[in-house]
Amino acid sequence: MKRRNFLRTTAISVLPAISPLIPSVSAAQPNQAPGSPIIRFFGDGEMFEPADYITELQKIQLNENIIRDRYGAGGTIEMLEKKFSELTGKEKAIFMPSGTMANQLAIDVLSGNNTKVFVQDTSHVYRDEADAAQSVFQNRLMPLAKNETYFTADQLRNAIESLPEEEVFQSGIGTVSIENPVRRTDGRMVPLDEIKKISAYCKSKNIKLHLDGARIFLASGWSGISIKEYASYFDTIYISLYKYLGATAGAILCGEKMVIDKMPHLMKIHGGSMYGNWANAAMALHRLDGFEERLQNSIKRANEIFTELNKESNIKITPLESGTNIYNIALSKGTDGSKLKDSLDKNFNIKIPPFNKENQSKLMVNETLLNKPADQVIQAFKKSMSV
Amino acid sequence: MKRRNFLRTTAISVLPAISPLIPSVSAAQPNQAPGSPIIRFFGDGEMFEPADYITELQKIQLNENIIRDRYGAGGTIEMLEKKFSELTGKEKAIFMPSGTMANQLAIDVLSGNNTKVFVQDTSHVYRDEADAAQSVFQNRLMPLAKNETYFTADQLRNAIESLPEEEVFQSGIGTVSIENPVRRTDGRMVPLDEIKKISAYCKSKNIKLHLDGARIFLASGWSGISIKEYASYFDTIYISLYKYLGATAGAILCGEKMVIDKMPHLMKIHGGSMYGNWANAAMALHRLDGFEERLQNSIKRANEIFTELNKESNIKITPLESGTNIYNIALSKGTDGSKLKDSLDKNFNIKIPPFNKENQSKLMVNETLLNKPADQVIQAFKKSMSV
Amino acid sequence: MKRRNFLRTTAISVLPAISPLIPSVSAAQPNQAPGSPIIRFFGDGEMFEPADYITELQKIQLNENIIRDRYGAGGTIEMLEKKFSELTGKEKAIFMPSGTMANQLAIDVLSGNNTKVFVQDTSHVYRDEADAAQSVFQNRLMPLAKNETYFTADQLRNAIESLPEEEVFQSGIGTVSIENPVRRTDGRMVPLDEIKKISAYCKSKNIKLHLDGARIFLASGWSGISIKEYASYFDTIYISLYKYLGATAGAILCGEKMVIDKMPHLMKIHGGSMYGNWANAAMALHRLDGFEERLQNSIKRANEIFTELNKESNIKITPLESGTNIYNIALSKGTDGSKLKDSLDKNFNIKIPPFNKENQSKLMVNETLLNKPADQVIQAFKKSMSV
Amino acid sequence: MKRRNFLRTTAISVLPAISPLIPSVSAAQPNQAPGSPIIRFFGDGEMFEPADYITELQKIQLNENIIRDRYGAGGTIEMLEKKFSELTGKEKAIFMPSGTMANQLAIDVLSGNNTKVFVQDTSHVYRDEADAAQSVFQNRLMPLAKNETYFTADQLRNAIESLPEEEVFQSGIGTVSIENPVRRTDGRMVPLDEIKKISAYCKSKNIKLHLDGARIFLASGWSGISIKEYASYFDTIYISLYKYLGATAGAILCGEKMVIDKMPHLMKIHGGSMYGNWANAAMALHRLDGFEERLQNSIKRANEIFTELNKESNIKITPLESGTNIYNIALSKGTDGSKLKDSLDKNFNIKIPPFNKENQSKLMVNETLLNKPADQVIQAFKKSMSV
């Protein structure tokens, strides 16, 4: 229980230091040491600056011959969709301009004429989609597990079973939507066991289940559970293309053919049908190749670095319970966090977020850790702490 | 604080005995002692059986010459609207087919393009309008004060001020809606002081305020605060026409001309513009005449009866804290509640709801108490208890 | 073809004289000759003044023991619904507060996720429901047959088949809605043959079909085709309860159980679920009894009267082509229409609408014709013309 | 009048040959003569293949240092918006993912609570946005001028003034939307004079006016009227970024600050708020630079080529009345259009659409004409015709 109380007690004070939804602090810092590779201990993955993005795209084009689409049909985008269909084990996949559109359209189609949609109180669907569910898609979100990472199957069952007592004029239950991992609780995961129970309950009640898996690769990386297994418990799954797959924007929604086939029309009438989408498709398709392995290597690298640094008396790096790529870092009282941060940046091209008054911060593990050998990073920290 | 915890601890067990939304248990009991007036200790007022309703309407027509309307325009319905405009001190009033329509349209017009609407968790708008707010009117209800009668101004301010931390993509705050008294907490009232603070806060933030005053006459009767004063703190107020004013159905919405003038079009497009509405208008208009005085007399009568009965050792009738017309009644262990109920019904034409296993029930005070002298009622109880 | 051009050429000039949607001109004329029965040559049926309505209701109550409903469930309203279910041959029927709600909800449910709804340009759904279809129910009305009474099956097929050429991003076809008879073309009927063809075409394309039969009793009366046969070609049919069945307001929607069972929830969320509805139900149920026979007698009576009057040189009464209860009346040049009207009113309690400058007007046939023997009416006209 | 009848008589037969909404036929023809520049007589502008697009973006980045945005805020996208604000003379501009979103949101915000929106029957808003106006934005489109390029101010006034006769329950008029030039009538323009009259009328009636100027640069190029002047008659104007400005997708909406400031929230709730948008912004911003001049040169070049070719007896190229970049081309009976097309393609890298059975086709003028000297093109046609 305690682990799930995190948000209430600590998240708010840390939030300004490391805003969960603004991954890259480096946008305003183009003055990097030339020639030197960068490690960023924030963000969920490589988020390219334009110059790097174009260079990468150039490489892809030379090797793979990108083929353009028209309104999302044909060419490289179809290859991307096919790839995600295989990866998730779902019949069909479709590219969309945003995660909000993917979540909302999935929930809306799954719900049919039923309006009640159960979500985590901390979820993106409930808190970060600007009332889209109610004001555009005309569904009623029912938040569960205030400030927690997840609700249990029992809590869900209880909420559903008490509805007849709580309301006189009953309305139907459409969908249960689960975000995993949850960004607002610092990337903590929903336990697989709970997902299984929820899925079994929903199936028994003919309630549809949607997975906001924007960062499902992170859950998969840290839990060791395959994306296909996660997806198997849900009717639909959305995965982000820009958080760690290099695209400038975009989302993939996967599910049954019957559900996905309704999407082009719905995208069109909501204004989300774009003429050409091949650039984001090509980038994500290319970066997807080998990503799971690179992520595993990044995790190993992080463990190596953190284990070694934890031998130092003035630094303590600890994973969150049920966490993914976010780690707590605490410095001893006498250590100057600001100097550490500056030295890492200027002398070693390693970026970390600022420390708060209690000398605490959070480090995010991502692909950029592979840009330097572990030893170099360890030494960089040690030298920067002894400045 | 304790008084506001009622719903959680007791309401559910009592609910089956005296369902708050199904006022008249007598519908299925037409076998009354002929010639004898009836007292019903349930329901908020006189709810006529067809025969009595028609007779009453006949009397009204003979005395007052009912004039019919066309789509709510002209005739007796305009007189009713004028009357409610005066009673509430609002510029204009309009008849609607249901309280749900009155609440939803008021909130929707007051909110404009803003979608967030704060309501009590226990309110009719939140729990008993079948997701109308989200699924038709595209607003997002934000429930406050779980299972309580009311939220405080501080709770409201806190909820509003924490929004920027809780959501990344902000959306506007439309309306605050307050039900008073609250049927789901057994008719308990929102304290006037809290209403004043909420109203002042909302005005300072340019947030509109709606009063679901379906039973505002009950709050007024028990608190001594005039309907006009209650209404003065709100932009709009809805009052039911059938719960205690005799109509078969219908609601009145009062507010600024600018707001009310938008209603005929909105009623039309939602399918609520009915051809003739004069019958409900005539009945409510007639019954409204002297109703506040009759209610005062009913309260006095109840006090007289309950005070006298409380002198008996085997019966205890107590008002709820901040309550209105609902009273707890408890019998001593040895007393047979079922016999009491039956005797009152058969021998005295006095109807009370059944007792639960703990020998408890609830009595509702309404106009029907005036149908017999206090003494007769007291004696009826005494005789029925000694059966 | 020519008969269907009526609206364009004549309706507008006549409209002010006999507004098709404001049936009773008598509302402002309560000063009737006491004791004398009234005949009104306008309106589709008896529309009671309050005094008469209450008296009628009193009689019904005495004979039939009206039983009240709660939110449309139980009692007399269920009897009414059962009656209409039998009359139309549909599985189930439901009472609604307005024809607009009945039309819009029927079309919306039948259409499912498809948005295109084909309607007559002259229909109530297209012209007299204040954009409800688009602004609340989010459907796209596709008007056919500009200013005509009906579109043909060929026109419908042609419109549907040319859609792929006319639009790039296709959207689904939901429902075809037909009003019959059409009030905006003076009650003209859609030919049964065309209905059959349209119905067959729609079935072959899996398109649903709704009948706005607000005045279907008039079509049935004049065409001799039973209401059950009309209804058999459609998935749903709406019939008005107040235009000729005496209720102050209300509508009945009939259709398959699966469709009708969705209505209570939809009525609730649109604000159309009213507490008590037994008065309108009792009146319509009672007036329905024998109505078809009374209407046949009224038609015979009208024919008798008009045939006799047409023998006079200065008056000409003619039915409309494919018309129902509206007849053209023309006076010879020298005849003073205004005097005729006044004399009929003052001396014989027979109300007719005013004549235009061309000495033309329209007479509407309805039940009130049975209030006096044909001979009296004929004599009244003759005497009034010779004034 | 005759010129506006085009669509009915000819468009449908030509449509398959040169689909107005699928500008580039070359997508499937990457086998171009290497090293040789291409001229395409279809499409409104340069629509890059991925390889060319990336190369172009690379060049831009090297010269101009693209700065990325976050959800459309900051960086190059702001520069683009500023540029369009200046170009159109409007207070503010905003990037959107699609023209459908730009049109629908502009119309919806301008309309406020009013639901009636007048549009050309042939417009993109009416025909090619998949019922978005009705099914998502809950507005009622009122089409005018069936199959014509434009409606006149008189037709608009007439339609508005006859509404009270045509509908009993009035609803408000929101916006008038005009597409110019109109793609479904082969790029024909709305006369400036008519625009002025419509604008004056709308201002006098307080009706808002939106310009679907997806291809307004074409109207400006052929009419000589500046974009700023066109925009001055409207409250909002949308311009496409991909039809001739090189972006893969995207739209710009310009208008008053008060209107545009509402867009980020509306884009978000409809799912159109994308994370990074700098690539499309950079491309459009760069290609915009000098585009008007290049277009002028293309028109001059086209005139030079067509004038010279028209001296040949077996070919006739003529502009459309009020047309923009689409020209009729007709060959003499004996000439083999298919051979001409093939020869131009294979021998000269000049792409033209196929001819129909009457030996007619359409040529579209665009920037690619500048890829070869006029003389080369003229000779290429002459040689290819004499094959």
PDB file of N, CA and C in Angstrom, chain A residues 18 23-25 38-45 183 298 301-303 305-306 309 317 325-327 329 344 349-354 361-366 368-370 372 374 377-378 380-381:
ATOM      1  N   ILE A  18      11.345  18.044 -12.296  1.00  0.00           N
ATOM      2  CA  ILE A  18      11.404  17.079 -13.382  1.00  0.00           C
ATOM      3  C   ILE A  18       9.995  16.775 -13.894  1.00  0.00           C
ATOM      4  N   PRO A  23       9.672  15.951 -21.323  1.00  0.00           N
ATOM      5  CA  PRO A  23      10.820  15.075 -21.132  1.00  0.00           C
ATOM      6  C   PRO A  23      12.179  15.736 -21.361  1.00  0.00           C
ATOM      7  N   SER A  24      12.272  16.564 -22.360  1.00  0.00           N
ATOM      8  CA  SER A  24      13.599  17.018 -22.700  1.00  0.00           C
ATOM      9  C   SER A  24      13.849  18.434 -22.212  1.00  0.00           C
ATOM     10  N   VAL A  25      14.808  18.569 -21.326  1.00  0.00           N
ATOM     11  CA  VAL A  25      15.180  19.896 -20.838  1.00  0.00           C
ATOM     12  C   VAL A  25      16.188  20.539 -21.775  1.00  0.00           C
ATOM     13  N   ILE A  38      26.244  12.642 -26.149  1.00  0.00           N
ATOM     14  CA  ILE A  38      25.547  13.140 -24.961  1.00  0.00           C
ATOM     15  C   ILE A  38      24.819  12.010 -24.265  1.00  0.00           C
ATOM     16  N   ILE A  39      24.831  12.051 -22.954  1.00  0.00           N
ATOM     17  CA  ILE A  39      23.927  11.209 -22.171  1.00  0.00           C
ATOM     18  C   ILE A  39      22.944  12.121 -21.469  1.00  0.00           C
ATOM     19  N   ARG A  40      21.677  11.778 -21.565  1.00  0.00           N
ATOM     20  CA  ARG A  40      20.652  12.581 -20.885  1.00  0.00           C
ATOM     21  C   ARG A  40      19.945  11.698 -19.868  1.00  0.00           C
ATOM     22  N   PHE A  41      20.035  12.059 -18.586  1.00  0.00           N
ATOM     23  CA  PHE A  41      19.318  11.303 -17.554  1.00  0.00           C
ATOM     24  C   PHE A  41      17.898  11.850 -17.366  1.00  0.00           C
ATOM     25  N   PHE A  42      17.323  12.273 -18.455  1.00  0.00           N
ATOM     26  CA  PHE A  42      15.890  12.599 -18.434  1.00  0.00           C
ATOM     27  C   PHE A  42      15.307  12.279 -19.807  1.00  0.00           C
ATOM     28  N   GLY A  43      14.009  12.119 -19.824  1.00  0.00           N
ATOM     29  CA  GLY A  43      13.359  11.705 -21.061  1.00  0.00           C
ATOM     30  C   GLY A  43      13.324  10.186 -21.138  1.00  0.00           C
ATOM     31  N   ASP A  44      12.340   9.690 -21.911  1.00  0.00           N
ATOM     32  CA  ASP A  44      12.169   8.249 -22.013  1.00  0.00           C
ATOM     33  C   ASP A  44      12.986   7.648 -23.137  1.00  0.00           C
ATOM     34  N   GLY A  45      13.599   8.506 -23.940  1.00  0.00           N
ATOM     35  CA  GLY A  45      14.372   7.970 -25.053  1.00  0.00           C
ATOM     36  C   GLY A  45      15.056   9.107 -25.791  1.00  0.00           C
ATOM     37  N   ARG A 183       2.613   7.657 -15.918  1.00  0.00           N
ATOM     38  CA  ARG A 183       3.585   8.750 -15.885  1.00  0.00           C
ATOM     39  C   ARG A 183       3.443   9.648 -14.665  1.00  0.00           C
ATOM     40  N   SER A 298      20.470  -0.677 -21.981  1.00  0.00           N
ATOM     41  CA  SER A 298      20.454   0.569 -21.201  1.00  0.00           C
ATOM     42  C   SER A 298      20.180   0.260 -19.737  1.00  0.00           C
ATOM     43  N   ARG A 301      23.257  -1.249 -18.250  1.00  0.00           N
ATOM     44  CA  ARG A 301      24.227  -0.166 -18.103  1.00  0.00           C
ATOM     45  C   ARG A 301      23.909   0.673 -16.863  1.00  0.00           C
ATOM     46  N   ALA A 302      22.624   0.975 -16.711  1.00  0.00           N
ATOM     47  CA  ALA A 302      22.206   1.784 -15.562  1.00  0.00           C
ATOM     48  C   ALA A 302      22.511   1.044 -14.264  1.00  0.00           C
ATOM     49  N   ASN A 303      22.200  -0.229 -14.239  1.00  0.00           N
ATOM     50  CA  ASN A 303      22.475  -1.006 -13.021  1.00  0.00           C
ATOM     51  C   ASN A 303      23.961  -0.991 -12.689  1.00  0.00           C
ATOM     52  N   ILE A 305      26.180   1.240 -13.545  1.00  0.00           N
ATOM     53  CA  ILE A 305      26.584   2.589 -13.101  1.00  0.00           C
ATOM     54  C   ILE A 305      26.078   2.853 -11.691  1.00  0.00           C
ATOM     55  N   PHE A 306      24.801   2.568 -11.449  1.00  0.00           N
ATOM     56  CA  PHE A 306      24.201   2.916 -10.151  1.00  0.00           C
ATOM     57  C   PHE A 306      24.809   2.069  -9.029  1.00  0.00           C
ATOM     58  N   LEU A 309      28.134   3.586  -8.248  1.00  0.00           N
ATOM     59  CA  LEU A 309      28.022   4.897  -7.583  1.00  0.00           C
ATOM     60  C   LEU A 309      27.521   4.748  -6.152  1.00  0.00           C
ATOM     61  N   ILE A 317      21.459   6.071  -5.119  1.00  0.00           N
ATOM     62  CA  ILE A 317      20.501   5.969  -6.237  1.00  0.00           C
ATOM     63  C   ILE A 317      19.664   4.715  -6.032  1.00  0.00           C
ATOM     64  N   ASN A 325      11.710   3.401 -15.533  1.00  0.00           N
ATOM     65  CA  ASN A 325      12.978   4.070 -15.847  1.00  0.00           C
ATOM     66  C   ASN A 325      13.308   5.280 -14.973  1.00  0.00           C
ATOM     67  N   ILE A 326      12.544   5.498 -13.935  1.00  0.00           N
ATOM     68  CA  ILE A 326      12.839   6.642 -13.064  1.00  0.00           C
ATOM     69  C   ILE A 326      13.402   6.150 -11.742  1.00  0.00           C
ATOM     70  N   TYR A 327      14.511   6.761 -11.320  1.00  0.00           N
ATOM     71  CA  TYR A 327      15.214   6.359 -10.094  1.00  0.00           C
ATOM     72  C   TYR A 327      15.368   7.579  -9.193  1.00  0.00           C
ATOM     73  N   ILE A 329      17.530   9.778  -6.756  1.00  0.00           N
ATOM     74  CA  ILE A 329      18.927  10.026  -6.434  1.00  0.00           C
ATOM     75  C   ILE A 329      18.977  11.009  -5.267  1.00  0.00           C
ATOM     76  N   LEU A 344      29.080  17.736 -14.575  1.00  0.00           N
ATOM     77  CA  LEU A 344      28.693  16.648 -15.485  1.00  0.00           C
ATOM     78  C   LEU A 344      28.365  17.204 -16.867  1.00  0.00           C
ATOM     79  N   ASN A 349      29.522  16.220 -20.799  1.00  0.00           N
ATOM     80  CA  ASN A 349      28.344  16.127 -21.685  1.00  0.00           C
ATOM     81  C   ASN A 349      27.316  15.114 -21.162  1.00  0.00           C
ATOM     82  N   ILE A 350      27.178  15.076 -19.848  1.00  0.00           N
ATOM     83  CA  ILE A 350      26.146  14.247 -19.215  1.00  0.00           C
ATOM     84  C   ILE A 350      25.137  15.184 -18.559  1.00  0.00           C
ATOM     85  N   LYS A 351      23.886  15.067 -18.957  1.00  0.00           N
ATOM     86  CA  LYS A 351      22.864  15.984 -18.449  1.00  0.00           C
ATOM     87  C   LYS A 351      22.034  15.285 -17.372  1.00  0.00           C
ATOM     88  N   ILE A 352      21.901  15.964 -16.234  1.00  0.00           N
ATOM     89  CA  ILE A 352      20.987  15.447 -15.200  1.00  0.00           C
ATOM     90  C   ILE A 352      20.075  16.583 -14.762  1.00  0.00           C
ATOM     91  N   PRO A 353      18.896  16.258 -14.215  1.00  0.00           N
ATOM     92  CA  PRO A 353      17.998  17.318 -13.744  1.00  0.00           C
ATOM     93  C   PRO A 353      18.537  17.945 -12.457  1.00  0.00           C
ATOM     94  N   PRO A 354      18.060  19.133 -12.084  1.00  0.00           N
ATOM     95  CA  PRO A 354      18.543  19.821 -10.868  1.00  0.00           C
ATOM     96  C   PRO A 354      18.068  19.099  -9.600  1.00  0.00           C
ATOM     97  N   SER A 361      16.820  14.278  -6.302  1.00  0.00           N
ATOM     98  CA  SER A 361      16.345  14.464  -7.670  1.00  0.00           C
ATOM     99  C   SER A 361      15.957  13.086  -8.225  1.00  0.00           C
ATOM    100  N   LYS A 362      15.683  13.055  -9.518  1.00  0.00           N
ATOM    101  CA  LYS A 362      15.340  11.785 -10.153  1.00  0.00           C
ATOM    102  C   LYS A 362      16.159  11.636 -11.432  1.00  0.00           C
ATOM    103  N   LEU A 363      16.638  10.441 -11.658  1.00  0.00           N
ATOM    104  CA  LEU A 363      17.346  10.147 -12.895  1.00  0.00           C
ATOM    105  C   LEU A 363      16.473   9.253 -13.761  1.00  0.00           C
ATOM    106  N   MET A 364      16.428   9.590 -15.045  1.00  0.00           N
ATOM    107  CA  MET A 364      15.658   8.738 -15.960  1.00  0.00           C
ATOM    108  C   MET A 364      16.621   7.959 -16.854  1.00  0.00           C
ATOM    109  N   VAL A 365      16.348   6.683 -16.951  1.00  0.00           N
ATOM    110  CA  VAL A 365      17.196   5.805 -17.760  1.00  0.00           C
ATOM    111  C   VAL A 365      16.604   5.689 -19.157  1.00  0.00           C
ATOM    112  N   ASN A 366      17.460   5.851 -20.157  1.00  0.00           N
ATOM    113  CA  ASN A 366      17.004   5.730 -21.541  1.00  0.00           C
ATOM    114  C   ASN A 366      18.181   5.360 -22.436  1.00  0.00           C
ATOM    115  N   THR A 368      20.080   6.895 -24.290  1.00  0.00           N
ATOM    116  CA  THR A 368      21.279   7.740 -24.408  1.00  0.00           C
ATOM    117  C   THR A 368      22.397   7.239 -23.493  1.00  0.00           C
ATOM    118  N   LEU A 369      22.059   6.390 -22.531  1.00  0.00           N
ATOM    119  CA  LEU A 369      23.103   5.829 -21.659  1.00  0.00           C
ATOM    120  C   LEU A 369      24.105   4.997 -22.445  1.00  0.00           C
ATOM    121  N   LEU A 370      23.667   4.528 -23.601  1.00  0.00           N
ATOM    122  CA  LEU A 370      24.565   3.704 -24.416  1.00  0.00           C
ATOM    123  C   LEU A 370      25.601   4.539 -25.165  1.00  0.00           C
ATOM    124  N   LYS A 372      27.974   6.342 -23.991  1.00  0.00           N
ATOM    125  CA  LYS A 372      29.319   6.295 -23.403  1.00  0.00           C
ATOM    126  C   LYS A 372      29.459   4.983 -22.627  1.00  0.00           C
ATOM    127  N   ALA A 374      30.083   2.559 -19.478  1.00  0.00           N
ATOM    128  CA  ALA A 374      29.686   2.723 -18.079  1.00  0.00           C
ATOM    129  C   ALA A 374      30.812   3.372 -17.266  1.00  0.00           C
ATOM    130  N   VAL A 377      31.031   7.067 -17.423  1.00  0.00           N
ATOM    131  CA  VAL A 377      29.957   7.746 -16.697  1.00  0.00           C
ATOM    132  C   VAL A 377      30.249   7.723 -15.205  1.00  0.00           C
ATOM    133  N   ILE A 378      30.676   6.556 -14.722  1.00  0.00           N
ATOM    134  CA  ILE A 378      30.990   6.415 -13.294  1.00  0.00           C
ATOM    135  C   ILE A 378      32.100   7.403 -12.912  1.00  0.00           C
ATOM    136  N   ALA A 380      32.905  10.085 -14.439  1.00  0.00           N
ATOM    137  CA  ALA A 380      32.404  11.462 -14.584  1.00  0.00           C
ATOM    138  C   ALA A 380      31.679  11.897 -13.310  1.00  0.00           C
ATOM    139  N   PHE A 381      30.843  11.003 -12.779  1.00  0.00           N
ATOM    140  CA  PHE A 381      30.144  11.328 -11.525  1.00  0.00           C
ATOM    141  C   PHE A 381      31.145  11.508 -10.395  1.00  0.00           C
TER     142      PHE A 381
END
